[in-house]
mmCIF file of C-alpha atoms in Angstrom:
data_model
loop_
_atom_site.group_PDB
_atom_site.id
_atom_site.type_symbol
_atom_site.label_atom_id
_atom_site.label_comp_id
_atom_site.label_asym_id
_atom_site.label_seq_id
_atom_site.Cartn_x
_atom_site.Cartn_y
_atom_site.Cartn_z
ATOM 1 C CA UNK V 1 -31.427 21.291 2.489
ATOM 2 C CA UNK V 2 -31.591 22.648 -0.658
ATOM 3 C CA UNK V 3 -28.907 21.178 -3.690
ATOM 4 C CA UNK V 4 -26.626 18.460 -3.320
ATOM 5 C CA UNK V 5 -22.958 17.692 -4.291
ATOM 6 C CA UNK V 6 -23.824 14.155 -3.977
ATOM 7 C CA UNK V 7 -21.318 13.299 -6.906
ATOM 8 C CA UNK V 8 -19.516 9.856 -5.789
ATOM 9 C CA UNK V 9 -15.915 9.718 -4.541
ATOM 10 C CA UNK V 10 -13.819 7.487 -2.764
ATOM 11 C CA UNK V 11 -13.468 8.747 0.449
ATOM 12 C CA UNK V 12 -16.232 11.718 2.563
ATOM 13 C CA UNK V 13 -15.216 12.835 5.921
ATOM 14 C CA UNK V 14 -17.390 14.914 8.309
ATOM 15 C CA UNK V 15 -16.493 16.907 11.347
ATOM 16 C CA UNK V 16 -15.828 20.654 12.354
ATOM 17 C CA UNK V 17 -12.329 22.187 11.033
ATOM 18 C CA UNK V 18 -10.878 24.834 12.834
ATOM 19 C CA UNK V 19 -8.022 28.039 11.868
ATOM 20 C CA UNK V 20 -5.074 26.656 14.031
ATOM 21 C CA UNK V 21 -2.313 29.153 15.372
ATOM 22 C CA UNK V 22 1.349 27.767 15.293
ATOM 23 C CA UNK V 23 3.596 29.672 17.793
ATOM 24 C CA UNK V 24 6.969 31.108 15.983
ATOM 25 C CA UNK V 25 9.100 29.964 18.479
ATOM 26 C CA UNK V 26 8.822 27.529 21.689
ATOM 27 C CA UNK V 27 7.392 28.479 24.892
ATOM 28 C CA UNK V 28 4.359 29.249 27.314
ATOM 29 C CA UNK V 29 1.295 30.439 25.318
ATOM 30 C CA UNK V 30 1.554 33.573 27.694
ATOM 31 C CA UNK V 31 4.950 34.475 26.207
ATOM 32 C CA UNK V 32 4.956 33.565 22.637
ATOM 33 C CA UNK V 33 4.649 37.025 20.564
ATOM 34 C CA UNK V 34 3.656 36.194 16.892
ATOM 35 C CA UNK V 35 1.722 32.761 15.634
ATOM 36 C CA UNK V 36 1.379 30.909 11.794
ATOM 37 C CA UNK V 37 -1.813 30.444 10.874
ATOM 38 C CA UNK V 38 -2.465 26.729 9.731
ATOM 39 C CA UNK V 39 -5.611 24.789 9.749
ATOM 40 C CA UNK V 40 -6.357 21.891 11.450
ATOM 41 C CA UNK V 41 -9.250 19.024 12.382
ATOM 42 C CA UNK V 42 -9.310 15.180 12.709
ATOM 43 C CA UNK V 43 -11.786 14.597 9.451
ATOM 44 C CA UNK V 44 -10.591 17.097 7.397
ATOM 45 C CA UNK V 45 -6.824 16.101 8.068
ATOM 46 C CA UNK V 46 -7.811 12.534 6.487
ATOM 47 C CA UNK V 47 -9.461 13.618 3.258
ATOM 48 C CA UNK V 48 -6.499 16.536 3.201
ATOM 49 C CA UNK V 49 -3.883 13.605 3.089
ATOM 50 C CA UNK V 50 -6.196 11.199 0.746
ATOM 51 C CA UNK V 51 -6.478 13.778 -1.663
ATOM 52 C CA UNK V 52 -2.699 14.878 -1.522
ATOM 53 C CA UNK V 53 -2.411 10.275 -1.956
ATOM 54 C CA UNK V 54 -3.998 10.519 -4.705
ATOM 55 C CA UNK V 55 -7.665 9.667 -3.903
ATOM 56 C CA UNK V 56 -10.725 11.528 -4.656
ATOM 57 C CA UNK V 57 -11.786 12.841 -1.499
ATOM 58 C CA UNK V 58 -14.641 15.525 0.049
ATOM 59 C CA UNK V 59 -15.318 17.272 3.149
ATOM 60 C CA UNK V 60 -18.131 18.016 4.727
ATOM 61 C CA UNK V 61 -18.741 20.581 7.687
ATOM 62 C CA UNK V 62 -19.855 23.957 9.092
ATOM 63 C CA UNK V 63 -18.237 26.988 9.560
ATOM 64 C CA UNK V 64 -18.813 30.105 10.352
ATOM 65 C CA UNK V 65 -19.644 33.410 7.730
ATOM 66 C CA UNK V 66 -16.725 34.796 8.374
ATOM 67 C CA UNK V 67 -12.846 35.075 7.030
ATOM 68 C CA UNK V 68 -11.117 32.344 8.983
ATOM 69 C CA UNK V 69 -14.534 30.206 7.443
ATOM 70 C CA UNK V 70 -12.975 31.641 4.212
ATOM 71 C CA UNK V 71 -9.144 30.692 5.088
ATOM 72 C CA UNK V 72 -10.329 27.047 6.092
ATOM 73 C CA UNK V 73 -12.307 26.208 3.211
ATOM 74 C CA UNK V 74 -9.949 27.493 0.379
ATOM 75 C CA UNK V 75 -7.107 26.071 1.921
ATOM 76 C CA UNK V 76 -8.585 22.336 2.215
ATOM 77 C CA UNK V 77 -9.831 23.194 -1.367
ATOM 78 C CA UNK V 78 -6.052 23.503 -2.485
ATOM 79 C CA UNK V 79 -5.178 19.766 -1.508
ATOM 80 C CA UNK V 80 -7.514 18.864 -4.156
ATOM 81 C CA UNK V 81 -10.775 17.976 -1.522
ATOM 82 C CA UNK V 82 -13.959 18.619 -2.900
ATOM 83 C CA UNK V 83 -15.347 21.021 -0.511
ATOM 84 C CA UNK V 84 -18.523 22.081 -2.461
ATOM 85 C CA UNK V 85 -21.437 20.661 1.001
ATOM 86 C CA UNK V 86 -19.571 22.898 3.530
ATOM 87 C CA UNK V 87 -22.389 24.933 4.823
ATOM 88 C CA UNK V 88 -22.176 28.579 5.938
ATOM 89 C CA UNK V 89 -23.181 29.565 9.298
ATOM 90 C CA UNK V 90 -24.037 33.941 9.495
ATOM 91 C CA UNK V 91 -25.151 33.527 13.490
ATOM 92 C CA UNK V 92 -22.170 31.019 14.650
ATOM 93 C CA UNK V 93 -18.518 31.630 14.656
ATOM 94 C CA UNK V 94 -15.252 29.481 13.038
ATOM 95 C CA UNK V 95 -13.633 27.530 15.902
ATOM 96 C CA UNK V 96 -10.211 28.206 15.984
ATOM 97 C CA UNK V 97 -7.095 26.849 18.726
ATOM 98 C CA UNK V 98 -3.859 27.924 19.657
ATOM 99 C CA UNK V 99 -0.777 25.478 20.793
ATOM 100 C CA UNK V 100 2.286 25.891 21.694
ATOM 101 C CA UNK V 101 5.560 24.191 19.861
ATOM 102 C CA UNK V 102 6.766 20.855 20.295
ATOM 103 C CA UNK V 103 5.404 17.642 21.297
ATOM 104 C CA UNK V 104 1.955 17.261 22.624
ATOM 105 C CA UNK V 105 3.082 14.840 25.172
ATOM 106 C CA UNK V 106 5.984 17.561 26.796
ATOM 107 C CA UNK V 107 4.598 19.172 29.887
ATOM 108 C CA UNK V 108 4.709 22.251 28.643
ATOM 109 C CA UNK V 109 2.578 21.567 26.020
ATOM 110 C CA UNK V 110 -0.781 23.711 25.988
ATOM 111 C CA UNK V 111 -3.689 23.529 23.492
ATOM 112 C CA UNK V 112 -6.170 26.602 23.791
ATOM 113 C CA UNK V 113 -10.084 25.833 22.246
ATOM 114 C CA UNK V 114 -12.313 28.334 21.589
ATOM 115 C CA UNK V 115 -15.166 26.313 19.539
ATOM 116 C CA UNK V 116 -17.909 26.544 21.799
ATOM 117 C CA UNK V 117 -20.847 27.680 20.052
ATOM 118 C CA UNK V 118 -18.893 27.593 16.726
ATOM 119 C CA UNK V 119 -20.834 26.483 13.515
ATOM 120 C CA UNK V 120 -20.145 23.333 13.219
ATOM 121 C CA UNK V 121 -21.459 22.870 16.501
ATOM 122 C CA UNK V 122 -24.924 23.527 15.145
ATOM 123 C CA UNK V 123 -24.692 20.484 12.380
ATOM 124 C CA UNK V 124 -27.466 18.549 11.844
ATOM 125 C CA UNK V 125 -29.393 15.962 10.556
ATOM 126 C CA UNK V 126 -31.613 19.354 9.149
ATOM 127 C CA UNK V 127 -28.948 21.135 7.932
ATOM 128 C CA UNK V 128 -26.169 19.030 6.511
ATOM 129 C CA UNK V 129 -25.818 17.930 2.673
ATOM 130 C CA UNK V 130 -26.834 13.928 3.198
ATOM 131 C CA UNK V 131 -26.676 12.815 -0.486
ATOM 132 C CA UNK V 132 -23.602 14.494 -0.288
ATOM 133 C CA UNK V 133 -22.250 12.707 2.992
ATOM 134 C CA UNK V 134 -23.574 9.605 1.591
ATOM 135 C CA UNK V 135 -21.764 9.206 -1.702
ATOM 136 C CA UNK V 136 -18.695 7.920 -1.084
ATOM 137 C CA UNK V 137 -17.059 4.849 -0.824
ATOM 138 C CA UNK V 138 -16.143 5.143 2.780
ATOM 139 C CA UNK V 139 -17.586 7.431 5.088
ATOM 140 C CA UNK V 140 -14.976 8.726 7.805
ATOM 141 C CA UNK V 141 -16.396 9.997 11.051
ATOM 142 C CA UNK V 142 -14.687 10.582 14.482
ATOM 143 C CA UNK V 143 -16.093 10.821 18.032
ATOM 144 C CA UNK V 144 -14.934 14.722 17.876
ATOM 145 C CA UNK V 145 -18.644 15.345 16.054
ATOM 146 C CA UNK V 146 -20.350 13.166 18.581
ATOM 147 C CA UNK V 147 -18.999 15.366 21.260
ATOM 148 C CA UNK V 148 -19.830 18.749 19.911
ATOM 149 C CA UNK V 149 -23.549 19.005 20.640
ATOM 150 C CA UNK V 150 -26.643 17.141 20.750
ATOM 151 C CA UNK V 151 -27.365 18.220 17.250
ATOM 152 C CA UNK V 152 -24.176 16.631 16.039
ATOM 153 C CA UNK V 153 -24.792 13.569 18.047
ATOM 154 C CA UNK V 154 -28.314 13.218 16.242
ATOM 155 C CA UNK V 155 -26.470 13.358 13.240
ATOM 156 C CA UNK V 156 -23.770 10.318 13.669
ATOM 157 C CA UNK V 157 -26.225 7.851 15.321
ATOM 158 C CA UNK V 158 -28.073 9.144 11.847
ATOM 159 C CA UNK V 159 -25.248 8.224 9.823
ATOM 160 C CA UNK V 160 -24.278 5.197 11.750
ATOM 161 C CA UNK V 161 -27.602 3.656 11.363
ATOM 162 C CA UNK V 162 -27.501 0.316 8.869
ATOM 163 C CA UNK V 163 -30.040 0.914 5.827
ATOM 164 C CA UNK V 164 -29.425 -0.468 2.553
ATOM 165 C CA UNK V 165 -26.841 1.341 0.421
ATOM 166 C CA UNK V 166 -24.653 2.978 3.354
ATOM 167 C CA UNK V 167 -20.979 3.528 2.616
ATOM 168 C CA UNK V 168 -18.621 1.486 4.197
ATOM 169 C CA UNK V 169 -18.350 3.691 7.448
ATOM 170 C CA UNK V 170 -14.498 4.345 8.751
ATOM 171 C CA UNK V 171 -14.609 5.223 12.825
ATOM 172 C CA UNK V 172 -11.695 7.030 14.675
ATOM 173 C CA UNK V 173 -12.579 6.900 18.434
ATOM 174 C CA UNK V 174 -10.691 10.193 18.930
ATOM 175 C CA UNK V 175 -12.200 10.276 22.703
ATOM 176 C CA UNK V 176 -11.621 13.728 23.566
ATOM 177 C CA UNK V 177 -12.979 13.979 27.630
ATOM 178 C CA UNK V 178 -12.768 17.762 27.802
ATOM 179 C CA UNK V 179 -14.910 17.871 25.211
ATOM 180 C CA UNK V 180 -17.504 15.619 27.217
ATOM 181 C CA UNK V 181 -20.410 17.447 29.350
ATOM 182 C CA UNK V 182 -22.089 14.813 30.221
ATOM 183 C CA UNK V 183 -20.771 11.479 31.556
ATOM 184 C CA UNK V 184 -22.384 9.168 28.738
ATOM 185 C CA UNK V 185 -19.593 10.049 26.593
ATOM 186 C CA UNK V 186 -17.558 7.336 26.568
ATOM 187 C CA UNK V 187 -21.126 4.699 26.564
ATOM 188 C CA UNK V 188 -21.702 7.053 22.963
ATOM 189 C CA UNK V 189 -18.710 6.357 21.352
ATOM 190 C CA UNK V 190 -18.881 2.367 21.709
ATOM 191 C CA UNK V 191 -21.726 2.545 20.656
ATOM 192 C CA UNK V 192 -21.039 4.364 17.965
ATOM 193 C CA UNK V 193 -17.554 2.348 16.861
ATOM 194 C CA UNK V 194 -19.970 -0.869 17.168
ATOM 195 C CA UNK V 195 -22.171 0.258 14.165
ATOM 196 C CA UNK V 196 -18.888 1.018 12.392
ATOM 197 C CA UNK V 197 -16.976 -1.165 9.570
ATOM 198 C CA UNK V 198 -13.480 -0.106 10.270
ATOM 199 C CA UNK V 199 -12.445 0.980 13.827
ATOM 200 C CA UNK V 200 -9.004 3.200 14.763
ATOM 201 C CA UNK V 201 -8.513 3.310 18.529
ATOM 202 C CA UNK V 202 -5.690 3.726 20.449
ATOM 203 C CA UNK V 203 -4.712 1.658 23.110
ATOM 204 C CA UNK V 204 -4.385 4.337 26.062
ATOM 205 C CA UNK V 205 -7.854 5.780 24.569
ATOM 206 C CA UNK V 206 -9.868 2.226 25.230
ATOM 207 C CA UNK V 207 -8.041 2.353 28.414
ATOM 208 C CA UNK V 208 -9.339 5.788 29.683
ATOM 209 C CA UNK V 209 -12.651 5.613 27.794
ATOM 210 C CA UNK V 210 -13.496 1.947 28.692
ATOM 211 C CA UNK V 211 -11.405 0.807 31.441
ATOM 212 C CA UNK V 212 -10.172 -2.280 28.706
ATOM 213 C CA UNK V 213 -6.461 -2.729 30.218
ATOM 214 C CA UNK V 214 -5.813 -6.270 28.539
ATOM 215 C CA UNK V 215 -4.650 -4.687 24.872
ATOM 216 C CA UNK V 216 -5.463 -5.494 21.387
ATOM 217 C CA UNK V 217 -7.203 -8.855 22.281
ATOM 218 C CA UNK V 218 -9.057 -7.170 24.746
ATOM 219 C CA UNK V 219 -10.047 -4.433 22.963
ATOM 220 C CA UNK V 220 -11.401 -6.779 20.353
ATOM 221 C CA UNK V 221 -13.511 -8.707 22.773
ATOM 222 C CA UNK V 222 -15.348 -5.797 23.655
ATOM 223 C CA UNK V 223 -15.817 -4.501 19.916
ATOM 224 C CA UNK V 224 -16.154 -7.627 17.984
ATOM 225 C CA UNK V 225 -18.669 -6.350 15.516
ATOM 226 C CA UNK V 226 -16.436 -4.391 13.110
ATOM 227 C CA UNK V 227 -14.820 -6.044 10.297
ATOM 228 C CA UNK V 228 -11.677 -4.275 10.812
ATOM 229 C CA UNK V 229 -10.274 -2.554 14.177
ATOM 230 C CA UNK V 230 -7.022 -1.147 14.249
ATOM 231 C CA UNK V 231 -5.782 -0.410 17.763
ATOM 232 C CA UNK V 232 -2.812 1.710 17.518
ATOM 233 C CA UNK V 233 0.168 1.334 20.315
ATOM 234 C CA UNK V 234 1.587 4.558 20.167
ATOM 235 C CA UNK V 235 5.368 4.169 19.330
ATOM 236 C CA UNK V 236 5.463 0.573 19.510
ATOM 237 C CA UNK V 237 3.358 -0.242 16.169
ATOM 238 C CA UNK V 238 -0.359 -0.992 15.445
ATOM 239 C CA UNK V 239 -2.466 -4.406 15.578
ATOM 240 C CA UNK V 240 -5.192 -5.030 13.331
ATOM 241 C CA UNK V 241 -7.854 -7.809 13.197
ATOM 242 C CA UNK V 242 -10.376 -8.640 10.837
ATOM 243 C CA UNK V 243 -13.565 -10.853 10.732
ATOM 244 C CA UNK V 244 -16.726 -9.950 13.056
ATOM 245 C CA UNK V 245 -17.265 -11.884 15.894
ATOM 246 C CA UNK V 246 -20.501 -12.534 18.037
ATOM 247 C CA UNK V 247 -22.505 -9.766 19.653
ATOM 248 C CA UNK V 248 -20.471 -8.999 22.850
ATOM 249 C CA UNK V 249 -21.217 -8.941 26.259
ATOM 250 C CA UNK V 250 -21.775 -5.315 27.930
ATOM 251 C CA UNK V 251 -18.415 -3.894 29.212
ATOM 252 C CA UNK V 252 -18.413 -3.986 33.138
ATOM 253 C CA UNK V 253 -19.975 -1.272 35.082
ATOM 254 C CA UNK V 254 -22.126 -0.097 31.927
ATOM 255 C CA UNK V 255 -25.278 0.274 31.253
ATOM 256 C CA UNK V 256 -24.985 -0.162 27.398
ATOM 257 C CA UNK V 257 -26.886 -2.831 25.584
ATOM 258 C CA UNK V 258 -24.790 -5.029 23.094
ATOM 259 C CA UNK V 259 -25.890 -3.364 20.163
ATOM 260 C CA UNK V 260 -25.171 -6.448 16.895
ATOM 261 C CA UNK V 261 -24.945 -4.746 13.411
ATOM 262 C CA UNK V 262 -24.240 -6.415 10.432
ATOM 263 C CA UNK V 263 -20.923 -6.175 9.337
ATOM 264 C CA UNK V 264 -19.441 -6.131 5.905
ATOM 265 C CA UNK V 265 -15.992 -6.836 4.158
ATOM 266 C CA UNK V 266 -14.006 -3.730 3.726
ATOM 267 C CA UNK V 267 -15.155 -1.934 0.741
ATOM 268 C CA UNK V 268 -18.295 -3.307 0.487
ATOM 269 C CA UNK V 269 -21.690 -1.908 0.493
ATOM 270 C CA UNK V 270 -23.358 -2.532 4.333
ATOM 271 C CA UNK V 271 -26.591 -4.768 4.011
ATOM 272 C CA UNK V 272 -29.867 -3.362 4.239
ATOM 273 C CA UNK V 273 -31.150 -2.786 8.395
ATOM 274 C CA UNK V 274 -33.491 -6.389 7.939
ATOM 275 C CA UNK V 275 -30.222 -8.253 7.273
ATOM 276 C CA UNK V 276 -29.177 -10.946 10.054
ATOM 277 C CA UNK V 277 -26.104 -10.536 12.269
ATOM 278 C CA UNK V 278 -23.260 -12.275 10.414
ATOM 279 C CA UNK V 279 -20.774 -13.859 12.491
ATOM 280 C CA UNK V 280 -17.177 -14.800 10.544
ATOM 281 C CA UNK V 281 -14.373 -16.927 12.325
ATOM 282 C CA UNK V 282 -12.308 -14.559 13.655
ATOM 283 C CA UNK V 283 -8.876 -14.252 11.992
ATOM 284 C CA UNK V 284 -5.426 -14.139 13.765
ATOM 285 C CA UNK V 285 -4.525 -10.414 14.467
ATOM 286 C CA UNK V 286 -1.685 -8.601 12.034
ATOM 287 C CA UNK V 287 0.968 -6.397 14.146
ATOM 288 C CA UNK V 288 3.266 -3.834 12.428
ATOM 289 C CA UNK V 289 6.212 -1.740 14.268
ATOM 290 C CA UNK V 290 6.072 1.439 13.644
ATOM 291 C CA UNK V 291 8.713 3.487 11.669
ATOM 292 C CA UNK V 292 11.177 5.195 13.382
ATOM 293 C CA UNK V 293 11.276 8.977 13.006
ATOM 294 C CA UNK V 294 12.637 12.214 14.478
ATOM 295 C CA UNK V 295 9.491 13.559 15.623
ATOM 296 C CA UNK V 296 8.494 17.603 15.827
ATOM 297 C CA UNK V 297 4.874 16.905 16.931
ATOM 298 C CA UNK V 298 2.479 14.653 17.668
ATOM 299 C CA UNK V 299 -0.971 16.324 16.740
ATOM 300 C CA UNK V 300 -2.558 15.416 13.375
ATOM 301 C CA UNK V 301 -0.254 11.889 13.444
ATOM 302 C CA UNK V 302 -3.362 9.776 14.327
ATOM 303 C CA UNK V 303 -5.271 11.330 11.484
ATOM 304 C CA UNK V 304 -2.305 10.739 9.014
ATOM 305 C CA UNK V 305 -2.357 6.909 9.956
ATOM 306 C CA UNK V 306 -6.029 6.526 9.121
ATOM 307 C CA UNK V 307 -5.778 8.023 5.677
ATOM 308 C CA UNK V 308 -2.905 5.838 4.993
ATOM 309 C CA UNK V 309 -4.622 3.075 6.337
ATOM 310 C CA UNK V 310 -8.030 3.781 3.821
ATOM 311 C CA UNK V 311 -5.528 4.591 1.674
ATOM 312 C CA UNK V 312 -4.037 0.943 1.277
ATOM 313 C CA UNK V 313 -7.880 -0.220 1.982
ATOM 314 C CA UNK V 314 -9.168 1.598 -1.039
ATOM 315 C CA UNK V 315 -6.239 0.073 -3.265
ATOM 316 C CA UNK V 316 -6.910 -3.423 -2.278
ATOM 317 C CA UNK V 317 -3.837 -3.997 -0.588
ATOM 318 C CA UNK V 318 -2.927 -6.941 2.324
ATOM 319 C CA UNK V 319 -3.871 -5.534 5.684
ATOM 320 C CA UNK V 320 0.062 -5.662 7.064
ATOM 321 C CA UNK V 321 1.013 -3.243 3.999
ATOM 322 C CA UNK V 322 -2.268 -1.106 5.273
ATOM 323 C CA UNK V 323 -1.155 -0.719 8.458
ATOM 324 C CA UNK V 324 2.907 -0.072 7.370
ATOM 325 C CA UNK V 325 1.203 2.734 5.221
ATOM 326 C CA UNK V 326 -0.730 4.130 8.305
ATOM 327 C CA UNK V 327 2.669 4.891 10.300
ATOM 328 C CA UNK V 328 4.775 5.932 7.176
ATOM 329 C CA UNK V 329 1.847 8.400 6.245
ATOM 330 C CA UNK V 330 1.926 9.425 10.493
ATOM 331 C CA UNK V 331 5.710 9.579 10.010
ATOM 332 C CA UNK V 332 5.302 12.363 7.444
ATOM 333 C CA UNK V 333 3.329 14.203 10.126
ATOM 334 C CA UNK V 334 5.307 13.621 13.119
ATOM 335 C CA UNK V 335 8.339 15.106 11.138
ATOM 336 C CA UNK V 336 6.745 17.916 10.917
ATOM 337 C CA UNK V 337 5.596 21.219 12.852
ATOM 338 C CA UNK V 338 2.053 21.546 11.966
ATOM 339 C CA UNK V 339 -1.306 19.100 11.530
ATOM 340 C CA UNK V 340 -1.097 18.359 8.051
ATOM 341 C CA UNK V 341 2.274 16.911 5.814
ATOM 342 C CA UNK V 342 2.429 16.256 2.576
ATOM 343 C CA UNK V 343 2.682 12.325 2.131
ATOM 344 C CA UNK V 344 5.289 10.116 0.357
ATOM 345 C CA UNK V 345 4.483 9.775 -2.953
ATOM 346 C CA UNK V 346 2.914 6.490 -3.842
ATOM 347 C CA UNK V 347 6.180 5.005 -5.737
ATOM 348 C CA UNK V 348 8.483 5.724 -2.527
ATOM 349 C CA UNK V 349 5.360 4.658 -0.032
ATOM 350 C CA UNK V 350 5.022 1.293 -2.032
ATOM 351 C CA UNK V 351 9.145 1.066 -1.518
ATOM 352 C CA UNK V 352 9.291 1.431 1.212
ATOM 353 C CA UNK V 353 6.468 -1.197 2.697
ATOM 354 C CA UNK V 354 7.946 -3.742 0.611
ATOM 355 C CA UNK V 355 10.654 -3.905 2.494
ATOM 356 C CA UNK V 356 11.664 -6.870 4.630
ATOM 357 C CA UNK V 357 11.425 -6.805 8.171
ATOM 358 C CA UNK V 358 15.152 -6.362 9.134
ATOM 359 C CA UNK V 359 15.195 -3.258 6.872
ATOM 360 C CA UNK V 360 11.650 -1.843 8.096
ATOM 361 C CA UNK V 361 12.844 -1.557 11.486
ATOM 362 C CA UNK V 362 16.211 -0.217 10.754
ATOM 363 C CA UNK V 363 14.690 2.560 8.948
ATOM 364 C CA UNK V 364 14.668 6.014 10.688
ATOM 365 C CA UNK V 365 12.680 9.190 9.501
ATOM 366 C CA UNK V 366 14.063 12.774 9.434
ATOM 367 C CA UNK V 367 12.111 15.881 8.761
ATOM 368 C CA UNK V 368 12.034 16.654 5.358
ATOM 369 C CA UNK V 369 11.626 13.196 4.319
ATOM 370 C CA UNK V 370 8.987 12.966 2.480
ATOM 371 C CA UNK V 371 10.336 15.930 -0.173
ATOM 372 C CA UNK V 372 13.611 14.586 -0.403
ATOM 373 C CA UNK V 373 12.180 11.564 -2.229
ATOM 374 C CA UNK V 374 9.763 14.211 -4.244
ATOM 375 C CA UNK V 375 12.776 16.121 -5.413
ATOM 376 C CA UNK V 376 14.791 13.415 -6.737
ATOM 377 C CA UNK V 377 12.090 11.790 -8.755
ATOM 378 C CA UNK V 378 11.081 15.153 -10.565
ATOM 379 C CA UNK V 379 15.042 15.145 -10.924
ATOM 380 C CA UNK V 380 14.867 12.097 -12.530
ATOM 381 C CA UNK V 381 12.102 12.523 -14.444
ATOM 382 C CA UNK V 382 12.672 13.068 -18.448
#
């Protein structure tokens, strides 16, 4: 591929982006009249809310030579990503969805695709900026990409691979099944979140993916490699363990060979492929609650937790503090309608993680939050 925006920056994500259509009111997709546009997708949501945190951010992906391939790049462009390696596809459509109001785990909730074929579909090892992918000091991916195409698979076990230099490489399991055609899927993405440095899966997802029904100690026997895996636990809080084990047994009933990759501190540069396996005493796992808040919906919360989570990462902070700024940065996103929210500001984030237990737990989120606290500090400000 011709050029590269291969200029450094903390944080590249990869994956397909799609227009997303908001209904204006609640109800069956068959009877809602008029829709908001919006945008919406699991990578670009993380470097939308890093760059909004502050961070320099870029995202890379394929879309289609057409408006909504317009509307999606300007718009992550305005949080302040770099979007300069998003390709242009003239044969292959932008994906876009519809979904109705409310919470995603309501029965009546309905999410309608229509991404097959789209362009990002066709991204490739051949076709996709590498330099540019590469230079960053974390790498997010998400099984989403793996899930697309064969192409796209080609591409994250090319990513994933160690070689000297690679970024530290952020996973989010994001097993989608529907999105599956062939039955490997869930085989692909352990492998895949074993070659990663920092792991997000929820606990219902390792469940339904991998049959693992023992919780976060469980889940950590089977992925042991990672230095960091955070296994979220939906409204109850988040666990998160760090220090890579031994190379671990297959899980039952799979064919998959224990794959042992070298893994490396957070923030650190991954040793070249020749490296040995290292194996670090495992350390005692780190549970936070999560917040309390008044939730409007559920999609894009997942992908607000990771980006608060690098975000804490990238600062250097304790790993509790990470994962308290992984559900306030969800918590902005649950109180509101669509994918993306604006975060707290870094001052009322840091506030509000420093709190003491007793007070963490009392605290309860409203919509709105998150600009309350923005308003009164440019009130206060001279």
């Amino acid at each position: 591929m011709k050029g590269s925006a291969a200029h450094a920056v903390d944080v590249v994500a990869l994956g397909e982006s799609m227009v997303t259509f908001l209904p204006r009111r609640p109800g069956r997709l068959a009877d809602v009249p008029s829709f908001d546009r919006a945008i919406g997708g699991a990578e670009s949501n993380v470097a939308c809310v890093l760059a909004a945190a502050g961070h320099t951010a870029r995202w890379v992906g394929r879309v289609g030579a057409d408006g909504f391939g317009d509307h999606l790049v300007e718009r992550i462009a305005a949080y302040g990503v770099d979007v300069s390696a998003v390709s242009r596809d003239p044969a292959r459509p932008t994906g876009v969805y519809f979904r109705t109001a409310g919470d995603r785990g309501t029965v009546a909730h309905e999410v309608a695709y229509y991404r097959a074929g789209s362009a990002a579909s066709a991204m490739s090892v051949a076709n996709v900026d590498l330099p540019a992918v590469r230079a960053g000091r974390v790498l997010h991916l998400s099984g989403i990409t793996a899930a697309l195409s064969a192409e796209c698979r080609a591409l994250m076990h090319t990513l994933t691979a160690p070689r000297p230099g690679r970024p530290v490489l952020s996973f989010d399991v994001n097993h989608r099944p529907a999105l599956w055609r062939n039955p490997e899927g869930p085989l692909e993405l352990l492998d895949l979140a074993r070659r990663a440095d920092i792991v997000f899966v929820g606990e219902d997802e390792a469940e339904e993916a991998w049959g693992i029904t023992g919780g976060p100690d469980a889940i950590r026997a089977a992925l042991p490699e990672p230095g960091v895996l955070v296994v979220k636990q939906g409204e109850r809080g988040a666990t998160a363990f760090e220090g890579a084990h031994a190379t671990p047994p297959a899980l039952p009933g799979t064919a998959l060979p224990a794959t042992a990759l070298p893994a490396t501190a957070p923030l650190a540069a991954a040793p070249p492929a020749t490296a040995q396996p290292t194996h670090r005493a495992p350390t005692l796992p780190t549970f936070a609650p999560a917040v309390k808040a008044d939730v409007v919906a559920t999609t894009g919360a997942g992908d607000a937790f990771a980006a608060g989570f690098l975000s804490g990462a990238l600062r250097g902070l304790p790993l509790r503090t990470r994962l308290r700024l992984g559900h306030l940065f969800a918590a902005a996103t649950l109180t509101t309608p669509g994918d993306l929210a604006t975060p707290p500001t870094r001052e009322h984030a840091d506030r509000l993680t420093a709190l003491d237990d007793t007070a963490w737990g009392r605290l309860r989120l409203a919509p709105g939050w998150t600009q309350a606290e923005r308003a009164t500090e440019e009130a206060n400000t001279p």
